[in-house]
Tab-separated table of C-alpha atoms in Angstrom:
chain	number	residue	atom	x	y	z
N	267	UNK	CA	-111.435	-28.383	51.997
N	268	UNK	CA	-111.897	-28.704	48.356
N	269	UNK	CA	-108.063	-30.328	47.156
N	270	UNK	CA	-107.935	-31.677	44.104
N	271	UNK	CA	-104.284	-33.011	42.926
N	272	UNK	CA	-102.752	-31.157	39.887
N	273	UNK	CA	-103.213	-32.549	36.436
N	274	UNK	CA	-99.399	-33.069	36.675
N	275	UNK	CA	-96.595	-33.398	38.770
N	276	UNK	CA	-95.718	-30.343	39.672
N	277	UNK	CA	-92.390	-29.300	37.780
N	278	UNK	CA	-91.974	-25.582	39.688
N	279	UNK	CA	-89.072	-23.191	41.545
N	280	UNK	CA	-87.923	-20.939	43.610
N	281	UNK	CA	-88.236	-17.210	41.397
N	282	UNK	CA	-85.636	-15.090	43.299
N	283	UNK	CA	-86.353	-11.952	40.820
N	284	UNK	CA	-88.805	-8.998	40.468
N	285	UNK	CA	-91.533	-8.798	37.455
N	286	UNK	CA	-89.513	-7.159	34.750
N	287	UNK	CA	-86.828	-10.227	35.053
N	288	UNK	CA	-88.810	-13.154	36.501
N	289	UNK	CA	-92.141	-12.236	35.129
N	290	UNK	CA	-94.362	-12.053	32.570
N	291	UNK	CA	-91.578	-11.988	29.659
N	292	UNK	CA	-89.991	-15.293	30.872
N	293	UNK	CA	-93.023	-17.609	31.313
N	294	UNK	CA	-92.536	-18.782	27.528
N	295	UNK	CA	-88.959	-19.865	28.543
N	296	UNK	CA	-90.310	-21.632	31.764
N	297	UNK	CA	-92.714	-23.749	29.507
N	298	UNK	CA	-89.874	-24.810	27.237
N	299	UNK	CA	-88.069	-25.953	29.902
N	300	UNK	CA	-90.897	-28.516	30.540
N	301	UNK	CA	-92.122	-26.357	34.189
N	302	UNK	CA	-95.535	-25.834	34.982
N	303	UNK	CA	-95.399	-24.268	37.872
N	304	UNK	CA	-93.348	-20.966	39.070
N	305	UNK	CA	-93.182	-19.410	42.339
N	306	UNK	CA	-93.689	-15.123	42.366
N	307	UNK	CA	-90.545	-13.357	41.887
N	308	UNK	CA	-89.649	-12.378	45.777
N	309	UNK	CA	-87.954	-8.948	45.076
N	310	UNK	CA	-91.379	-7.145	43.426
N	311	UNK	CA	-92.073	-3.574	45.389
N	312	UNK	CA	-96.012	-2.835	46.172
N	313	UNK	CA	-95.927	-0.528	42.873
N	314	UNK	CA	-94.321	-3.075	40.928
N	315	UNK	CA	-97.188	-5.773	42.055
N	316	UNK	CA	-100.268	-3.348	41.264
N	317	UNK	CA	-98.271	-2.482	37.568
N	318	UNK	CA	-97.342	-6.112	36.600
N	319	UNK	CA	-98.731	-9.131	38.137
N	320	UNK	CA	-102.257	-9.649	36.058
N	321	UNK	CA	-100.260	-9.545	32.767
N	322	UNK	CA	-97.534	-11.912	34.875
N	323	UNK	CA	-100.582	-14.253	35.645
N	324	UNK	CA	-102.718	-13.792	32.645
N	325	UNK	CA	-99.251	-14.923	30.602
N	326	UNK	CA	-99.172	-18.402	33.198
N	327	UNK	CA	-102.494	-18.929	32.144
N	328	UNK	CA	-102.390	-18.398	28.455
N	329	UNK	CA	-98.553	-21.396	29.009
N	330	UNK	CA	-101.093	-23.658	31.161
N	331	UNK	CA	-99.124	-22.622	34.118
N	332	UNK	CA	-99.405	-22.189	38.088
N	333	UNK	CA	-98.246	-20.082	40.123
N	334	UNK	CA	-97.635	-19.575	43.855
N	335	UNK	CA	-98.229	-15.997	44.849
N	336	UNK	CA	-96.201	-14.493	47.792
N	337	UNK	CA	-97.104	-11.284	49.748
N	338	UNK	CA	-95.072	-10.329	52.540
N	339	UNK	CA	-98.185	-8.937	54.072
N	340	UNK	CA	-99.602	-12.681	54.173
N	341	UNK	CA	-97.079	-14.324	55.611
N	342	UNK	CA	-96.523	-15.553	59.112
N	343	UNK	CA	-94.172	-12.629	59.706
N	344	UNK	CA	-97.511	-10.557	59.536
N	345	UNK	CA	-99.497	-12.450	61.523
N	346	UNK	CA	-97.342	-12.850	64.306
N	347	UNK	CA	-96.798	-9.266	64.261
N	348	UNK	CA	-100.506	-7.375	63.535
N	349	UNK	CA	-102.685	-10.206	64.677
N	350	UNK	CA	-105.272	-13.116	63.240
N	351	UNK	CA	-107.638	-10.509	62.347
N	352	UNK	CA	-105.453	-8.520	60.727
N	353	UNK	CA	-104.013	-11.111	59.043
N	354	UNK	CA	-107.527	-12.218	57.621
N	355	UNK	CA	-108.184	-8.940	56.520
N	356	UNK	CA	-105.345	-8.920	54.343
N	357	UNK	CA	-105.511	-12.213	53.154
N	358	UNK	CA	-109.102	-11.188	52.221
N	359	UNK	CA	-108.348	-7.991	50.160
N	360	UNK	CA	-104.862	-9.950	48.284
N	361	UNK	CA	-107.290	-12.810	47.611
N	362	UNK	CA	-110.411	-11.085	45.995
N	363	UNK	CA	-107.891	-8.827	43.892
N	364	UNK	CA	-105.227	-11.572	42.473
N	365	UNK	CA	-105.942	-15.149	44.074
N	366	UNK	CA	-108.832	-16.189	42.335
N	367	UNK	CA	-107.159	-15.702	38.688
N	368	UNK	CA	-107.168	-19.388	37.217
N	369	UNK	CA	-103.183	-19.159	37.041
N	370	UNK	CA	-103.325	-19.216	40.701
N	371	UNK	CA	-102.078	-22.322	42.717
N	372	UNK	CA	-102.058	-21.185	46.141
N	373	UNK	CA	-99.979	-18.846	48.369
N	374	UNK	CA	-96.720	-18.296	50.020
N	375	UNK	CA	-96.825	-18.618	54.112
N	376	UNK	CA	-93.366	-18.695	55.189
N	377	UNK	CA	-91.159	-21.636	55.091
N	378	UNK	CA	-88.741	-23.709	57.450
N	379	UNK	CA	-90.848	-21.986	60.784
N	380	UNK	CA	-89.034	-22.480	63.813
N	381	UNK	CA	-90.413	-22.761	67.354
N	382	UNK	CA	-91.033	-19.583	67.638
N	383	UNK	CA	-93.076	-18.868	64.822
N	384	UNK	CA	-94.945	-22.132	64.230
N	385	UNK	CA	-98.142	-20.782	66.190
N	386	UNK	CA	-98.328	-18.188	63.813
N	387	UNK	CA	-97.779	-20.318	60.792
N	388	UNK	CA	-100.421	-22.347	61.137
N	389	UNK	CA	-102.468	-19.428	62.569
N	390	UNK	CA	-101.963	-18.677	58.639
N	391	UNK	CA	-102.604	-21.441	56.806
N	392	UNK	CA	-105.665	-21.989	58.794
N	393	UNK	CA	-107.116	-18.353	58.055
N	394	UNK	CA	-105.635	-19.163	54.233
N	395	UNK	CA	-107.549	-22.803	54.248
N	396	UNK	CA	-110.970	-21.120	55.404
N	397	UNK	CA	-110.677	-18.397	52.947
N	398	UNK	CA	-109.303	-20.180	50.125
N	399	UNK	CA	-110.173	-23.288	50.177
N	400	UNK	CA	-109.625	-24.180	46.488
N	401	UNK	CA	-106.373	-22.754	46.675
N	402	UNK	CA	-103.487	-25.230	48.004
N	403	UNK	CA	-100.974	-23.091	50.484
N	404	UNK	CA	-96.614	-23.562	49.615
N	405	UNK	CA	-95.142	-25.401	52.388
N	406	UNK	CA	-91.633	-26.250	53.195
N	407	UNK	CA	-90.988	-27.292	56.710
N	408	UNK	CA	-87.413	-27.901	56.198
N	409	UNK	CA	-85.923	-31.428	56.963
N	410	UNK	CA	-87.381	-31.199	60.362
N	411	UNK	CA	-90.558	-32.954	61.078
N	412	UNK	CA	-91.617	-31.886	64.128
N	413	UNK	CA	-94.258	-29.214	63.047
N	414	UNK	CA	-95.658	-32.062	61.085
N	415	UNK	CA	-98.647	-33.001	63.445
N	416	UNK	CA	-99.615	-28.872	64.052
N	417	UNK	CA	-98.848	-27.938	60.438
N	418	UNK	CA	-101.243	-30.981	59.484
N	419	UNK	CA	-104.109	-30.082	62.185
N	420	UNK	CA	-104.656	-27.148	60.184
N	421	UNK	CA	-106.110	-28.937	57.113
N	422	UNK	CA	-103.379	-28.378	54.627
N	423	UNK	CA	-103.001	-31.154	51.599
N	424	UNK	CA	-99.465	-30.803	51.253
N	425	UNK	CA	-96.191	-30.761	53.120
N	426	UNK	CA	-92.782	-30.137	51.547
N	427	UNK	CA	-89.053	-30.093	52.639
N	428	UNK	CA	-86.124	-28.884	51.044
N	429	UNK	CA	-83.223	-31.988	50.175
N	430	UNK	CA	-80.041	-31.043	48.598
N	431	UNK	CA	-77.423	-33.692	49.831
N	432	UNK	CA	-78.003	-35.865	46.431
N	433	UNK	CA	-75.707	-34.157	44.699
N	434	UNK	CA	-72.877	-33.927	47.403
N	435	UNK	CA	-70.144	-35.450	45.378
N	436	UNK	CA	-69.760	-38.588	48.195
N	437	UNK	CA	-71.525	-41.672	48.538
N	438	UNK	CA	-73.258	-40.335	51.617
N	439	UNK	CA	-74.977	-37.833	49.964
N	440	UNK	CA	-77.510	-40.493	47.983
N	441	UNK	CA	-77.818	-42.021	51.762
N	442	UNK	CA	-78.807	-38.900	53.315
N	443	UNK	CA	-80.543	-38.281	50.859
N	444	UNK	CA	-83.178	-41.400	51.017
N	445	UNK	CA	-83.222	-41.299	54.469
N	446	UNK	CA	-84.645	-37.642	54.804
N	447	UNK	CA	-86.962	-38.497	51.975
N	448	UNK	CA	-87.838	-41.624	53.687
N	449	UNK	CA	-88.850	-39.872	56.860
N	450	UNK	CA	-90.636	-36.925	55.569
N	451	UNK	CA	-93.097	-39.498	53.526
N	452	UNK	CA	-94.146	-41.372	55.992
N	453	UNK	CA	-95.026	-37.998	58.678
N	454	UNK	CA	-96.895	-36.946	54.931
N	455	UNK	CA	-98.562	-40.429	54.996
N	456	UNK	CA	-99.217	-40.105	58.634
N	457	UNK	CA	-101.325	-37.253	58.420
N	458	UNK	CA	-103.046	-37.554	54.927
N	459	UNK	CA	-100.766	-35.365	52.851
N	460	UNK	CA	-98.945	-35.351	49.536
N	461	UNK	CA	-95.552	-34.284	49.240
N	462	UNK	CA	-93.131	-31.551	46.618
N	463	UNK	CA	-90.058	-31.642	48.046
N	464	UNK	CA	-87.322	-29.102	47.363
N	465	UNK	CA	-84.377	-30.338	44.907
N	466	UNK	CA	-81.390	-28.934	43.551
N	467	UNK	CA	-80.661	-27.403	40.225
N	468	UNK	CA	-78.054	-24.935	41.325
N	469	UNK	CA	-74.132	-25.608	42.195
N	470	UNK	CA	-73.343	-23.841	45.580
N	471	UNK	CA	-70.900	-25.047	48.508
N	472	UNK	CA	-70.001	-28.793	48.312
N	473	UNK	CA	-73.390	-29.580	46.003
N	474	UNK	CA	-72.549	-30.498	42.521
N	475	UNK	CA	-74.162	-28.756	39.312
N	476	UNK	CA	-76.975	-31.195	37.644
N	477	UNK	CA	-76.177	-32.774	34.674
N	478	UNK	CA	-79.311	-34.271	32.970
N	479	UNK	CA	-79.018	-37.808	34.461
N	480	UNK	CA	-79.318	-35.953	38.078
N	481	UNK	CA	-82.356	-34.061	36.801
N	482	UNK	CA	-83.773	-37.116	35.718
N	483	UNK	CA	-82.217	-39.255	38.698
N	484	UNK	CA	-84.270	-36.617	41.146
N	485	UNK	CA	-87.979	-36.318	39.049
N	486	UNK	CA	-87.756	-40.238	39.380
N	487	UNK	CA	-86.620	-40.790	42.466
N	488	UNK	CA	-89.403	-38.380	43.793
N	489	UNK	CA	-91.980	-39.275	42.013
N	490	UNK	CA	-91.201	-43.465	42.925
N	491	UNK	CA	-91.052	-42.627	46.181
N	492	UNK	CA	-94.662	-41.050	46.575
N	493	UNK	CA	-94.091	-37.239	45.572
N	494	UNK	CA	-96.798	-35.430	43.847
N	495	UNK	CA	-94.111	-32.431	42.826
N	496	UNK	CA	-90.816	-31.086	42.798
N	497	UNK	CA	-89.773	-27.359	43.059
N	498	UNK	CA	-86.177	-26.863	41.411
N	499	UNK	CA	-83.542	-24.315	43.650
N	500	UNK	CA	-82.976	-22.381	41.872
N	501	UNK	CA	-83.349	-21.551	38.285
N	502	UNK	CA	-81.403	-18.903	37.903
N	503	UNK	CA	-77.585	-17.756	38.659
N	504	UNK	CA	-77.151	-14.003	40.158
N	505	UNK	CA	-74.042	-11.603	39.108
N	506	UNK	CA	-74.112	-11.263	42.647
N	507	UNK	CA	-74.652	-14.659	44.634
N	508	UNK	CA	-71.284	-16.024	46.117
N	509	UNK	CA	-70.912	-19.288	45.166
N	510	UNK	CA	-73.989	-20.437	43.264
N	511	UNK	CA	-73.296	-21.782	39.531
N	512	UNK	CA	-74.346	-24.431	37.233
N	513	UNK	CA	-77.896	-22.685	37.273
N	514	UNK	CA	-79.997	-23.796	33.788
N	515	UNK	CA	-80.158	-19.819	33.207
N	516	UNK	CA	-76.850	-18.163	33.664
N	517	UNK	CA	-76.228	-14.445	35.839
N	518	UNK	CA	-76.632	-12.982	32.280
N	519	UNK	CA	-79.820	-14.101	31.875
N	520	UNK	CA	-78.893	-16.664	28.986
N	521	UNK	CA	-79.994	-20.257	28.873
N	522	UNK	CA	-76.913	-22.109	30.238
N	523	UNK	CA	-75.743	-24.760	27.933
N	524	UNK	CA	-75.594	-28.436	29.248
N	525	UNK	CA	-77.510	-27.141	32.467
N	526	UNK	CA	-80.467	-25.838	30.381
N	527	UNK	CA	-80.568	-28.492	28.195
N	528	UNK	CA	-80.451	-31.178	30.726
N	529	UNK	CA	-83.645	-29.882	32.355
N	530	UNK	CA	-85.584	-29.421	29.803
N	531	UNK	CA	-84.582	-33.052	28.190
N	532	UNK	CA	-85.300	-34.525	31.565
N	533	UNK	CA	-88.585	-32.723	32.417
N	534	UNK	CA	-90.039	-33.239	28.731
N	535	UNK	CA	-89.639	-36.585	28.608
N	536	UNK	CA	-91.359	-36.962	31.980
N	537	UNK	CA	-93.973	-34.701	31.141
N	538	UNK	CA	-94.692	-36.982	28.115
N	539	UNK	CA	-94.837	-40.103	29.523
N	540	UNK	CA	-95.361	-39.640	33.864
N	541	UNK	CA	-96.414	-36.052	34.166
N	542	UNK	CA	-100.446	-37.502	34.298
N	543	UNK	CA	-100.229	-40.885	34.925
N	544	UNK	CA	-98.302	-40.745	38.602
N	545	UNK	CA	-101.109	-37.866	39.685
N	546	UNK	CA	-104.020	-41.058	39.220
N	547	UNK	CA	-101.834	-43.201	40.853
N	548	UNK	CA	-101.170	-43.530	45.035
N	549	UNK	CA	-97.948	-44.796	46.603
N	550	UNK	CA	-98.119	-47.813	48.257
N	551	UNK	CA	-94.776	-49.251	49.155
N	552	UNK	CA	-91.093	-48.637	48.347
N	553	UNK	CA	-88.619	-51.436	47.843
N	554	UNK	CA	-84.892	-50.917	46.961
N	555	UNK	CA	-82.508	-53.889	45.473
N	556	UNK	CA	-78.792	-54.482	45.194
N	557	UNK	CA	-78.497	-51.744	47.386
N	558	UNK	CA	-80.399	-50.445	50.289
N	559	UNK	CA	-80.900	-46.283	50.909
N	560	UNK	CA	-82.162	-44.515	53.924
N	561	UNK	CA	-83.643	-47.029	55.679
N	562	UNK	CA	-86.203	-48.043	52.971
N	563	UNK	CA	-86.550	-51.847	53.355
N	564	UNK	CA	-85.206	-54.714	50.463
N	565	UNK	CA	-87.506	-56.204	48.339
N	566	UNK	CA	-88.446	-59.025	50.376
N	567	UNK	CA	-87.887	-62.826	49.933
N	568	UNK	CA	-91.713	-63.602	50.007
N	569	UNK	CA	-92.793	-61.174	47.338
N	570	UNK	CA	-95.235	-58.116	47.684
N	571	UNK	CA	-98.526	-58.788	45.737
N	572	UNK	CA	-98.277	-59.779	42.906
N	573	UNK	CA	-95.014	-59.713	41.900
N	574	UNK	CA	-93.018	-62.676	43.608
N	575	UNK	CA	-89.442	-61.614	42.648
N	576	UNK	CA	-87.825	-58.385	42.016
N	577	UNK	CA	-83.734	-58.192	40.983
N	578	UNK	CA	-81.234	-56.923	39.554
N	579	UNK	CA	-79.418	-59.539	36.742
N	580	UNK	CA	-75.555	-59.791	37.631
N	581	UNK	CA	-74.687	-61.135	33.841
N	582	UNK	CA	-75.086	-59.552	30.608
N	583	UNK	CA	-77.581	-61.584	28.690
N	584	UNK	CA	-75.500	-64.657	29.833
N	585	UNK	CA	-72.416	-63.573	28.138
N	586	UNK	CA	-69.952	-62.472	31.068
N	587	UNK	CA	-70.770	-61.820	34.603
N	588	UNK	CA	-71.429	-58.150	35.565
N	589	UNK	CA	-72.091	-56.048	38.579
N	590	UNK	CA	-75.780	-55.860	39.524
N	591	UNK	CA	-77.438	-52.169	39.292
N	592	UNK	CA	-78.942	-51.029	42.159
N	593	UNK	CA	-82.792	-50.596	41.555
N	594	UNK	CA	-85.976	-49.508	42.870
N	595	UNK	CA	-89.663	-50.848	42.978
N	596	UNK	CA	-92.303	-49.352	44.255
N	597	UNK	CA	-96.400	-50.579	44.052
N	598	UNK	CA	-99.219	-47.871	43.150
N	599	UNK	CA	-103.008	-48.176	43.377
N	600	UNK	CA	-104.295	-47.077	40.223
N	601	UNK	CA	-107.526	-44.987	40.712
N	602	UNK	CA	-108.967	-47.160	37.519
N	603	UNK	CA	-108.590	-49.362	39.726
N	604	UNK	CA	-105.378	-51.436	39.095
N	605	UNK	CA	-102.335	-52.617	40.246
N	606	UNK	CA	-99.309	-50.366	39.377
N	607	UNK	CA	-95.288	-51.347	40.062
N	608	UNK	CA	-92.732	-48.984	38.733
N	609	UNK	CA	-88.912	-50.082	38.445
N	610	UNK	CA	-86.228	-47.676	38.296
N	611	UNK	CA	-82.149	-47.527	37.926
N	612	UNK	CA	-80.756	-46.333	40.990
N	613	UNK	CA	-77.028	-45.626	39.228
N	614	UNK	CA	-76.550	-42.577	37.799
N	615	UNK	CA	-73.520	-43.466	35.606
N	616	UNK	CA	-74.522	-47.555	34.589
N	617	UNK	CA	-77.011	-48.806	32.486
N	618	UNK	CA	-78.230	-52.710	33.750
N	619	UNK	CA	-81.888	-54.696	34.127
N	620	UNK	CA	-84.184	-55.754	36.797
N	621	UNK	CA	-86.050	-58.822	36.676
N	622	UNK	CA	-89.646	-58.810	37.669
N	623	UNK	CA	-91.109	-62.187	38.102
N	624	UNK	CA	-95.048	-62.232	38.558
N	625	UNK	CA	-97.268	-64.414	41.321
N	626	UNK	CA	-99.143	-67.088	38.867
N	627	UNK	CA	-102.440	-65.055	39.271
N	628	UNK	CA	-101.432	-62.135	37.178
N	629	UNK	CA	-102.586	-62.782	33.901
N	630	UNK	CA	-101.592	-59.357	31.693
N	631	UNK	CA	-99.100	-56.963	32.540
N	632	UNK	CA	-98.593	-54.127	30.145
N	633	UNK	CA	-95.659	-51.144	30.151
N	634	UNK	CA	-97.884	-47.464	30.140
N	635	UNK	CA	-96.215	-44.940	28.312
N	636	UNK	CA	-97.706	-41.661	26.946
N	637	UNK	CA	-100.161	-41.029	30.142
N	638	UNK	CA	-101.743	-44.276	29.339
N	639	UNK	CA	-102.445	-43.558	25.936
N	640	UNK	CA	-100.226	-45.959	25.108
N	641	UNK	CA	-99.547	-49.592	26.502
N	642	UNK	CA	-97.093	-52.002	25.291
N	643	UNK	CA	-98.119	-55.793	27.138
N	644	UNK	CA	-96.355	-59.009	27.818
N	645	UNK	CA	-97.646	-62.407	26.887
N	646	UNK	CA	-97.401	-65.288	28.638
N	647	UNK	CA	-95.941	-66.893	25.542
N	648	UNK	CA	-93.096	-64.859	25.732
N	649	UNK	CA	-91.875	-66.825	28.816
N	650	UNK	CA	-91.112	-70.425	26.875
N	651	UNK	CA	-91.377	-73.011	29.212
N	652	UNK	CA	-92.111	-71.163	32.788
N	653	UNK	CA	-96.081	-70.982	33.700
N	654	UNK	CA	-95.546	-67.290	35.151
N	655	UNK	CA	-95.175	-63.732	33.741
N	656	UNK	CA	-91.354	-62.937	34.049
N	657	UNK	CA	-89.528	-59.725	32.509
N	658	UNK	CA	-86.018	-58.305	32.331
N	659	UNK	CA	-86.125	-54.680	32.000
N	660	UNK	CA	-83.464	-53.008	30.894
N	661	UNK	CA	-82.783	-49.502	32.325
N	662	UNK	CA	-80.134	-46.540	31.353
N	663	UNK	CA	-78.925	-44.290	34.147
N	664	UNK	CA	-81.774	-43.726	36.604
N	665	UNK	CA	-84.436	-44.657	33.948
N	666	UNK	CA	-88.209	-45.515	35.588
N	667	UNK	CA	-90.953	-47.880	33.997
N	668	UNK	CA	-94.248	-47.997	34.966
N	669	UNK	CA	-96.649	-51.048	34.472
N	670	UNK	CA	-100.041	-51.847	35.352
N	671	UNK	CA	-100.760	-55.211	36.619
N	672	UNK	CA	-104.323	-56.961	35.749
């Protein structure tokens, strides 16, 4: 196995079109909208494939994009049907002709394989691992874990789920939220494997329509919780869909005001400053303060490394008392080799600060913005008359910082 993480966090979707809609002729749009990753359109006939897809993927390439190919002859559907042989032989002849094309993430297996299919999923991402091992296979288990330990015996780097209940207009939602995203990192931990969850970007049954606070509120939320990628459902709205709205490109085909905007304001500005940076860094822990989600523990009394105290300030600058944000911290090892904590807003509608106070030992701490290329440090100075590194950040709606820790 040959993985290598992306250069960035993966910003990608679900494509639910054919090549002349969700092809070549839209990648330019995908790029604006800060995505670097797309999924193949699902609805492409055999003719279609052989007329469009090497402009489709020479068009990712020339945007700096990914894609994930899907076949439905390379799927567990096949397999289970025609055989592992079969299957290989396929694979073999899809792979030579389009999967080595530098646009090319990895390929399509299935997703959310029940009980009676999970033998031949991981019958295919075997056969796909041993053919193509450069290539990283799509994977979304659903929110059950129970494949976890077969799916992960066949070698695969990452695991996904799909998690919509965020933007359930109740409180519950956020819990149900956390606690699915709480489970499905540790079973990814477990077994050695990074995680791209499945988040919501369309309005359909009780689920809200992002605004750009929930777009940013999910990239951060993922990414401080140990994700390595997203994949948005869905980009676009259908004439034809039932219930789905509030898509960032309307059922005409038009970028859809507020929507549109919101995602490509939220996924720039990660892009710009966390895209890079989060892909050298590897989760270590996950705190929550104020207010605990899913089961993820409170920052505790005695500290974590070396960062002693973590809150969230109840007054505003001392003036009149306020209600404390809720907040997250998580800890990072840097593959330079440092120490990385990252604080973020839990509240989607309040701005508010968390506190960090440093252990004694840490002597520079420094805010990373730009990928690293640009740091911003605090001095010990700055702390008048305490002998400790101590800083109030101040956060808008679900806002994330990242420092590094010397």
């Amino acid at each position: 196995m040959s993985y290598k993480r992306n250069e960035s966090f993966v910003l990608g979707f679900w494509n639910y079109n054919d090549l002349k809609t969700g092809g070549a002729s839209e990648v330019e749009r995908w790029k604006d909208l800060g995505l670097n990753t797309a999924m193949m359109p699902m609805g492409c006939s055999p003719e279609q494939i052989e007329k469009e897809l090497p402009a489709f993927l020479d068009e990712l390439q020339k945007h700096g994009m990914k894609v994930v190919l899907l076949f439905n002859e390379i799927g567990a559907g096949y397999y289970a049907s025609y055989g592992a042989d079969a299957f290989r032989a396929k694979f073999r002849e899809i792979y030579e002709k389009y999967g080595k094309h530098p646009a090319v993430l990895g390929f399509y297996p299935g997703e959310e394989p029940g009980g009676d299919i999970i033998d031949s999923f991981a019958g295919t991402l075997k056969i796909m691992l041993e053919e193509a091992p450069e290539l990283v296979p799509f994977i979304d288990l659903g929110a059950n874990a129970s494949h976890m330990e077969q799916v992960a015996s066949t070698g695969v780097p990452v695991s996904g789920f799909g998690n919509y209940s965020q933007m359930e207009p109740e409180e519950r939602g956020t819990e149900d939220y956390f606690k699915l995203m709480n489970a499905q990192m540790k079973a990814c931990k477990k077994y050695g494997m990074d995680c791209m969850p499945t988040l919501l970007s369309s309005a359909h049954y009780r689920f809200q329509a992002p605004k750009e606070v929930d777009y940013i509120w999910q990239i951060n939320t993922a990414a401080i919780c140990g994700c390595t990628g997203i994949y948005w459902f869905r980009l676009y709205d259908k004439l034809v869909a039932m219930d789905y709205r509030g898509s960032p490109i309307d059922e005409y085909g038009e970028p859809n005001g507020e929507y549109y905007q919101g995602m490509k304001r939220a996924q720039t500005r990660f892009n710009i400053h966390h895209g890079k940076l989060i892909m050298k860094l590897h989760h270590d822990t996950t705190y929550f303060i104020t207010k605990r989600y899913g089961g993820y523990p409170a920052y505790p009394e005695a500290g974590h490394g070396l960062v002693k105290r973590a809150y969230s300030c109840d007054t505003f600058f001392g003036y009149y008392d306020k209600a404390p944000i809720p907040g997250i911290v998580s800890f990072f090892k840097g593959e330079d080799g440092y120490d990385y904590v990252a604080v973020m807003n839990n509240s989607r509608t309040e701005a508010g600060s968390i506190t960090l106070e440093f252990d004694k030992a840490t002597k520079k701490v420094e805010y990373v913005y730009h990928n690293g290329e640009q740091t911003r440090g605090l001095l010990l100075e700055g702390t008048r008359d305490l002998d400790y590194l101590k800083e109030e950040i101040w956060l808008a709606p679900a806002q994330m910082e990242i420092l590094r820790i010397q």
